Short mmCIF file of C-alpha atoms in Angstrom, two decimals:
data_model
loop_
_atom_site.label_atom_id
_atom_site.label_comp_id
_atom_site.label_asym_id
_atom_site.label_seq_id
_atom_site.Cartn_x
_atom_site.Cartn_y
_atom_site.Cartn_z
CA MET A 1 -17.65 -71.12 20.05
CA LYS A 2 -20.77 -69.39 19.36
CA ILE A 3 -19.52 -66.39 20.75
CA GLY A 4 -16.28 -66.64 18.93
CA PHE A 5 -17.71 -67.45 15.58
CA PHE A 6 -19.74 -64.10 15.70
CA VAL A 7 -16.54 -62.22 16.69
CA LEU A 8 -14.55 -63.20 13.52
CA ILE A 9 -17.31 -61.77 10.62
CA MET A 10 -17.37 -58.67 12.95
CA MET A 11 -14.08 -59.42 12.64
CA ALA A 12 -13.73 -59.56 8.59
CA VAL A 13 -17.03 -57.42 8.28
CA THR A 14 -15.13 -54.34 10.01
CA GLY A 15 -12.28 -55.11 8.02
CA GLN A 16 -13.93 -55.24 4.61
CA ALA A 17 -16.28 -51.12 5.89
CA LEU A 18 -12.56 -49.72 6.94
CA SER A 19 -10.16 -50.72 3.79
CA GLN A 20 -13.62 -49.62 1.73
CA ALA A 21 -13.51 -46.74 3.58
CA VAL A 22 -9.97 -46.16 2.72
CA ASP A 23 -10.43 -47.03 -1.12
CA SER A 24 -13.45 -44.34 -1.09
CA LEU A 25 -10.82 -41.51 0.76
CA ALA A 26 -8.34 -41.81 -1.37
CA VAL A 27 -10.73 -42.09 -4.96
CA ASP A 28 -12.27 -38.61 -2.85
CA SER A 29 -8.48 -37.46 -2.70
CA VAL A 30 -7.22 -37.63 -5.80
CA LYS A 31 -10.56 -36.30 -7.18
CA LEU A 32 -10.16 -33.15 -5.00
CA ARG A 33 -6.24 -32.85 -6.16
CA THR A 34 -8.09 -32.51 -9.90
CA LYS A 35 -10.15 -30.41 -9.44
CA GLN A 36 -7.95 -27.74 -7.71
CA ILE A 37 -5.48 -27.87 -11.26
CA ASN A 38 -7.91 -28.41 -13.61
CA LYS A 39 -10.68 -25.48 -11.62
CA PRO A 40 -12.98 -23.80 -13.57
CA ALA A 41 -10.32 -20.93 -15.96
CA ARG A 42 -9.48 -17.16 -14.74
CA LYS A 43 -10.59 -14.79 -16.68
CA TYR A 44 -8.02 -12.55 -16.55
CA GLY A 45 -4.31 -13.88 -14.96
CA VAL A 46 -0.95 -12.87 -15.18
CA TRP A 47 1.99 -14.97 -15.34
CA VAL A 48 5.43 -14.90 -15.50
CA ALA A 49 7.96 -18.06 -17.99
CA GLY A 50 12.08 -19.22 -18.30
CA TYR A 51 12.23 -21.17 -20.71
CA VAL A 52 15.19 -22.89 -23.17
CA GLU A 53 15.70 -23.15 -26.79
CA PRO A 54 18.52 -24.57 -28.54
CA ALA A 55 19.57 -22.56 -31.17
CA TYR A 56 20.02 -24.43 -34.39
CA LEU A 57 22.10 -21.55 -36.90
CA ARG A 58 24.08 -22.14 -40.23
CA GLN A 59 27.28 -22.25 -39.47
CA ALA A 60 26.75 -23.26 -35.17
CA ASN A 61 24.49 -24.75 -32.44
CA GLY A 62 23.51 -22.96 -29.57
CA VAL A 63 20.83 -22.45 -26.22
CA ASN A 64 18.73 -19.62 -25.77
CA LEU A 65 17.97 -18.40 -22.65
CA GLY A 66 14.99 -16.14 -22.62
CA GLY A 67 11.96 -14.96 -20.74
CA GLY A 68 8.97 -12.56 -20.15
CA LEU A 69 5.46 -11.50 -18.21
CA SER A 70 2.57 -12.02 -19.67
CA PHE A 71 -0.61 -11.00 -19.11
CA LEU A 72 -3.99 -13.32 -19.99
CA PHE A 73 -7.32 -11.36 -20.06
CA ARG A 74 -10.68 -13.46 -21.05
CA SER A 75 -9.14 -16.74 -19.78
CA HIS A 76 -7.43 -17.46 -23.29
CA TYR A 77 -5.56 -14.32 -24.98
CA HIS A 78 -2.75 -12.95 -23.56
CA VAL A 79 -0.27 -10.30 -23.71
CA GLY A 80 2.78 -9.50 -22.61
CA ALA A 81 7.25 -8.53 -23.20
CA TYR A 82 10.01 -10.94 -23.93
CA GLY A 83 12.65 -11.56 -24.24
CA SER A 84 16.39 -13.97 -25.52
CA VAL A 85 19.68 -14.07 -25.19
CA TYR A 86 22.31 -16.32 -27.33
CA MET A 87 24.70 -18.46 -25.16
CA GLY A 88 26.65 -20.02 -27.81
CA ASP A 89 29.54 -19.77 -30.32
CA TYR A 90 29.29 -19.20 -33.63
CA ASN A 91 32.28 -18.23 -35.25
CA GLN A 92 33.21 -16.17 -37.64
CA ARG A 93 35.14 -19.21 -40.80
CA LEU A 94 35.66 -16.59 -44.07
CA ILE A 95 37.71 -13.51 -42.36
CA PHE A 96 39.43 -13.59 -38.39
CA PRO A 97 39.24 -17.64 -37.57
CA ASN A 98 39.17 -18.48 -34.01
CA GLU A 99 39.84 -14.33 -33.55
CA PHE A 100 35.74 -13.70 -33.52
CA SER A 101 32.53 -15.47 -32.08
CA MET A 102 28.96 -13.76 -32.83
CA LYS A 103 26.85 -13.13 -30.30
CA TYR A 104 22.32 -12.26 -30.41
CA SER A 105 20.19 -11.38 -28.72
CA HIS A 106 15.53 -9.92 -29.48
CA ALA A 107 13.62 -9.15 -27.27
CA GLY A 108 9.97 -7.60 -27.43
CA LEU A 109 5.27 -8.01 -27.37
CA TRP A 110 4.34 -11.56 -26.81
CA ALA A 111 0.95 -12.48 -28.05
CA GLY A 112 -0.72 -15.47 -27.84
CA TYR A 113 -4.20 -17.50 -26.83
CA LYS A 114 -4.65 -21.07 -25.51
CA THR A 115 -7.70 -24.00 -26.02
CA THR A 116 -9.58 -24.19 -22.77
CA LEU A 117 -8.67 -23.73 -19.01
CA GLU A 118 -10.58 -26.50 -17.40
CA LYS A 119 -8.00 -30.05 -18.96
CA PRO A 120 -4.89 -30.78 -17.19
CA PHE A 121 -3.40 -30.30 -20.76
CA GLN A 122 -4.16 -27.18 -23.34
CA PHE A 123 -3.23 -26.10 -27.09
CA THR A 124 -1.80 -22.84 -27.44
CA PHE A 125 -0.20 -21.24 -30.07
CA ASP A 126 1.68 -17.87 -29.33
CA ALA A 127 3.74 -14.69 -32.01
CA ARG A 128 7.46 -13.54 -30.69
CA VAL A 129 8.05 -9.55 -33.07
CA GLY A 130 10.95 -8.00 -31.86
CA GLN A 131 14.85 -5.98 -32.66
CA GLY A 132 17.78 -8.19 -31.91
CA LYS A 133 20.89 -6.99 -31.98
CA VAL A 134 23.43 -8.61 -33.45
CA PHE A 135 27.08 -8.86 -33.18
CA TRP A 136 31.12 -10.17 -34.55
CA GLU A 137 32.89 -10.04 -30.75
CA ARG A 138 36.63 -10.21 -30.41
CA ARG A 139 37.30 -12.88 -28.24
CA ASP A 140 40.56 -11.37 -26.49
CA ASN A 141 38.68 -7.61 -25.60
CA PHE A 142 35.23 -8.60 -26.38
CA TYR A 143 35.11 -5.33 -29.14
CA ASN A 144 31.79 -5.53 -31.62
CA MET A 145 33.64 -5.27 -35.12
CA PHE A 146 31.14 -5.57 -36.77
CA GLU A 147 26.56 -4.80 -35.10
CA ASP A 148 23.51 -4.48 -36.88
CA TYR A 149 19.93 -5.12 -35.63
CA ALA A 150 16.72 -6.96 -37.48
CA LEU A 151 13.32 -7.68 -37.29
CA PHE A 152 13.22 -11.56 -35.09
CA VAL A 153 9.59 -12.66 -35.32
CA GLN A 154 9.67 -16.08 -34.55
CA PRO A 155 5.49 -18.43 -34.53
CA SER A 156 4.81 -20.91 -32.53
CA ALA A 157 2.70 -23.84 -31.48
CA GLY A 158 2.11 -26.09 -27.92
CA CYS A 159 0.97 -27.97 -25.39
CA ASP A 160 0.11 -26.34 -21.71
CA TYR A 161 0.52 -29.88 -18.27
CA LYS A 162 -0.86 -27.49 -15.96
CA PHE A 163 0.56 -30.02 -13.43
CA LEU A 164 0.26 -26.89 -10.14
CA PRO A 165 -2.91 -24.91 -9.87
CA PHE A 166 0.00 -22.03 -10.50
CA ALA A 167 2.69 -23.66 -12.55
CA ILE A 168 2.97 -24.82 -15.73
CA LEU A 169 5.02 -27.04 -18.29
CA HIS A 170 5.40 -25.38 -22.22
CA GLY A 171 6.23 -27.03 -24.78
CA GLU A 172 6.74 -25.42 -28.00
CA VAL A 173 8.20 -26.33 -32.36
CA GLY A 174 8.32 -22.86 -34.02
CA TYR A 175 10.45 -21.48 -36.32
CA ARG A 176 12.51 -18.02 -35.84
CA LEU A 177 12.59 -15.58 -39.65
CA VAL A 178 15.50 -12.71 -39.44
CA LYS A 179 15.03 -9.94 -41.40
CA GLY A 180 17.19 -6.65 -42.06
CA LEU A 181 20.54 -7.66 -41.15
CA ASP A 182 23.62 -5.63 -43.00
CA ILE A 183 27.20 -7.36 -41.92
CA PRO A 184 29.74 -8.94 -43.83
CA GLU A 185 30.08 -12.72 -45.16
CA ILE A 186 26.32 -13.23 -42.87
CA SER A 187 22.50 -12.71 -44.15
CA ASP A 188 19.17 -13.47 -42.96
CA ASP A 189 19.08 -16.56 -43.58
CA ASP A 190 21.87 -17.57 -41.49
CA PHE A 191 19.39 -17.49 -38.19
CA SER A 192 16.02 -18.08 -39.36
CA GLY A 193 14.82 -21.74 -38.55
CA LEU A 194 13.46 -24.34 -36.23
CA THR A 195 12.55 -23.57 -33.17
CA LEU A 196 12.04 -25.84 -29.90
CA ASN A 197 11.48 -24.36 -26.84
CA VAL A 198 11.10 -25.44 -22.83
CA MET A 199 8.81 -23.79 -20.12
CA ILE A 200 7.80 -22.91 -17.05
CA LYS A 201 5.09 -20.52 -16.45
CA ILE A 202 3.56 -19.39 -12.08
CA GLY A 203 0.92 -16.85 -12.26
CA LEU A 204 -2.39 -17.71 -11.67
CA PHE A 205 -3.73 -18.95 -14.55
#
């Protein structure tokens, strides 16, 4: 009886020790993964990005698809280039109704600043400045009846979430300012307005 009682006690103590060891390993694993994701920021790096941006225009709504390449320096700043194209359908209702649709695209310089990179979340402040092309496209033969170039300026503020050591989910709110259009029946204000952006960044941060 004494031996059996002793064995039971030893089994209980061993089980408790194993349970504590497993819990400790789990905690250490989570800490290690967090440390790997939130490792100290690189002074220099590079990343590519792809994004989806709802386009809120005066006469229609659509989606902008874009991407870019940027270089990180001094841990917080980045400079690169971007490109974006409108994928919606902006109908001209004043002249040639239902015969033409409007398209636009723009590309240029992309620069910004982000806060500390040692946390999973960082705040960002970006600006895209580029040249864009706006044109009326005939539906049946894709002929451009009217086209013009304009300045696109898009400041924004957002947040990065680093969910992998090499991947960031980014969201932002901004404003698109367009200047210089000279096409009948439309103006700069038709394309200027609030912007929302969801982006994935892949690279060395």
